[in-house]
XYZ file of C-alpha atoms in Angstrom:
193
model
C 1.136 -18.407 -4.607
C 0.565 -15.324 -2.481
C -2.195 -12.772 -2.788
C -2.216 -9.375 -4.467
C -3.217 -6.923 -1.736
C -3.906 -3.196 -1.967
C -3.014 -1.519 1.326
C -3.305 2.111 2.419
C -3.813 4.285 5.468
C -7.046 6.182 4.881
C -9.054 8.922 6.584
C -12.584 8.212 7.734
C -13.870 10.249 4.764
C -11.918 8.168 2.226
C -8.705 10.108 1.534
C -5.199 8.602 1.394
C -3.396 11.957 1.155
C -4.163 15.640 1.408
C -4.354 17.781 -1.783
C -0.553 18.295 -1.709
C 0.120 14.521 -1.326
C 0.764 15.022 2.398
C 0.247 11.994 4.630
C 1.175 13.333 8.069
C -2.413 13.099 9.374
C -2.656 9.455 8.234
C 0.545 7.857 9.480
C 0.677 9.053 13.087
C -0.334 5.557 14.235
C 3.057 4.307 13.073
C 4.768 6.401 15.737
C 2.281 6.628 18.626
C 3.168 3.549 20.651
C 5.754 1.780 22.748
C 6.509 -1.246 20.552
C 9.373 -0.837 18.105
C 9.008 -2.360 14.636
C 12.220 -2.058 12.593
C 12.200 -2.086 8.796
C 14.826 -2.758 6.141
C 16.064 0.837 6.313
C 17.504 2.782 9.235
C 15.364 5.869 8.620
C 12.050 4.006 9.057
C 11.647 2.343 12.430
C 8.062 2.403 13.644
C 6.840 2.707 17.249
C 3.252 1.586 17.584
C 0.703 -0.053 19.830
C 1.039 -3.751 20.614
C -1.923 -4.638 18.354
C -0.633 -2.567 15.430
C 2.908 -3.926 15.905
C 1.680 -7.537 15.729
C -0.378 -6.678 12.641
C 2.569 -4.876 11.022
C 5.089 -7.637 11.738
C 2.780 -10.297 10.292
C 2.012 -8.157 7.239
C 5.664 -7.322 6.587
C 6.736 -10.967 6.911
C 4.204 -11.972 4.255
C 5.286 -9.446 1.603
C 7.525 -10.600 -1.231
C 7.229 -7.648 -3.635
C 5.592 -4.259 -4.000
C 3.884 -2.564 -6.955
C 3.824 1.240 -7.026
C 3.076 3.986 -9.509
C 5.578 6.430 -10.941
C 4.047 9.319 -8.978
C 4.637 7.550 -5.633
C 8.132 6.563 -6.757
C 8.883 10.216 -7.569
C 7.454 11.793 -4.398
C 9.349 9.305 -2.212
C 12.521 9.790 -4.287
C 12.533 6.047 -4.891
C 12.711 5.490 -1.123
C 16.424 6.268 -1.387
C 16.972 3.081 -3.395
C 15.495 0.670 -0.838
C 11.852 0.410 0.140
C 11.311 0.056 3.926
C 9.909 -3.442 3.340
C 13.235 -4.492 1.813
C 11.524 -6.276 -1.079
C 11.726 -5.840 -4.852
C 9.592 -2.968 -6.168
C 7.931 -2.842 -9.586
C 6.995 0.661 -10.733
C 4.241 1.120 -13.310
C 5.340 3.780 -15.787
C 5.716 4.453 -19.499
C 8.861 6.495 -18.797
C 11.347 4.731 -16.475
C 13.883 7.062 -14.871
C 17.430 7.123 -16.227
C 18.843 6.403 -12.747
C 17.237 3.076 -11.756
C 17.833 1.557 -8.309
C 18.941 -2.091 -8.496
C 16.008 -3.469 -6.500
C 13.441 -1.712 -8.729
C 11.907 -2.920 -11.981
C 9.706 -0.893 -14.320
C 6.686 -2.037 -16.321
C 4.368 -0.304 -18.774
C 1.082 -1.721 -17.440
C -0.440 -2.994 -14.208
C -0.761 -6.444 -15.734
C 2.955 -6.585 -16.537
C 3.863 -5.107 -13.146
C 1.788 -7.635 -11.192
C 3.258 -10.473 -13.265
C 6.828 -9.317 -12.510
C 5.989 -8.754 -8.839
C 4.421 -12.236 -8.510
C 7.557 -13.774 -9.996
C 9.748 -11.827 -7.573
C 7.493 -12.586 -4.567
C 7.406 -16.353 -5.039
C 4.935 -17.747 -2.476
C 4.631 -14.426 -0.644
C 2.149 -11.586 -1.173
C 2.387 -8.680 -3.587
C 1.348 -5.339 -2.097
C -0.040 -2.577 -4.311
C 0.750 0.789 -2.739
C -0.495 3.497 -5.123
C -4.059 4.803 -5.439
C -4.317 4.870 -9.227
C -2.452 1.578 -9.591
C -4.748 -0.085 -7.024
C -7.767 1.207 -8.960
C -6.354 -0.167 -12.214
C -5.580 -3.530 -10.577
C -9.103 -3.756 -9.163
C -10.614 -2.866 -12.552
C -8.407 -5.511 -14.215
C -9.458 -8.217 -11.717
C -5.937 -8.507 -10.271
C -6.635 -7.708 -6.592
C -7.367 -10.476 -4.102
C -7.704 -8.288 -1.021
C -7.935 -4.712 0.229
C -6.396 -3.790 3.580
C -7.324 -0.432 5.076
C -5.585 1.219 8.003
C -8.527 3.459 8.926
C -7.467 6.602 10.776
C -9.974 8.642 12.832
C -9.507 11.929 10.999
C -11.640 13.758 8.440
C -9.443 15.421 5.809
C -12.336 16.943 3.861
C -10.411 16.956 0.595
C -7.443 15.273 -0.997
C -6.568 12.118 -2.910
C -9.258 9.434 -2.834
C -8.243 5.788 -2.944
C -10.856 4.278 -5.270
C -12.276 7.345 -6.992
C -12.661 6.307 -10.620
C -13.526 2.611 -10.706
C -14.899 1.378 -14.006
C -16.097 -1.950 -12.572
C -18.138 -0.620 -9.629
C -19.841 -1.866 -7.629
C -17.182 -4.210 -6.243
C -18.277 -6.521 -3.433
C -15.897 -7.226 -0.575
C -16.025 -9.962 2.055
C -15.034 -9.465 5.669
C -13.611 -7.538 7.344
C -11.102 -8.978 9.732
C -10.642 -6.214 12.319
C -7.683 -5.288 14.518
C -7.998 -2.252 16.778
C -4.789 -0.305 17.253
C -4.158 3.025 18.933
C -5.354 5.772 16.565
C -6.091 3.278 13.797
C -8.382 0.371 12.955
C -6.885 -2.234 10.631
C -9.468 -3.739 8.269
C -8.811 -6.647 5.899
C -11.302 -7.399 3.121
C -11.290 -10.105 0.462
C -12.357 -9.073 -3.034
C -15.441 -11.052 -3.994
C -15.091 -12.720 -7.364
C -18.368 -13.450 -9.129
């Protein structure tokens, strides 16, 4: 069985988006290099450094399903019906949209969403891609790892990744470190006591 991994690009001061949910300052590393990394959709082909490309290819190959929150689903317009990873997506919401893309499922809790995503992923990993959902998964003991794409920018304000944990402090083991161009990829394992 794969792991449940929270993954985000984050500013040095701990933000995953600006106050208006903007991410332009945080995802420049996905387009600042010479190595092309295609995805499952035509509109999202990345060009990154060799180190980041190797990291991204390995990460993408290991993903079997994604868990996201309704807010992320809405601001991305459901990724046009297909997430760039090309894997099933489970959206945590109490109000599923009327127009549901075929590759998306909807669940009323993080526990139910992770269960559905694990079933869909088989032996591959489940990636949690929303701040509030990652917090809820960590609080519920569902996360195995946290991967941070740390970007050398200070946003000063915005959306924090783990702002309202109820189980803090949470100990992490690692990190494994990969230095890219304009980003440092950090992989931590969640310590279970």
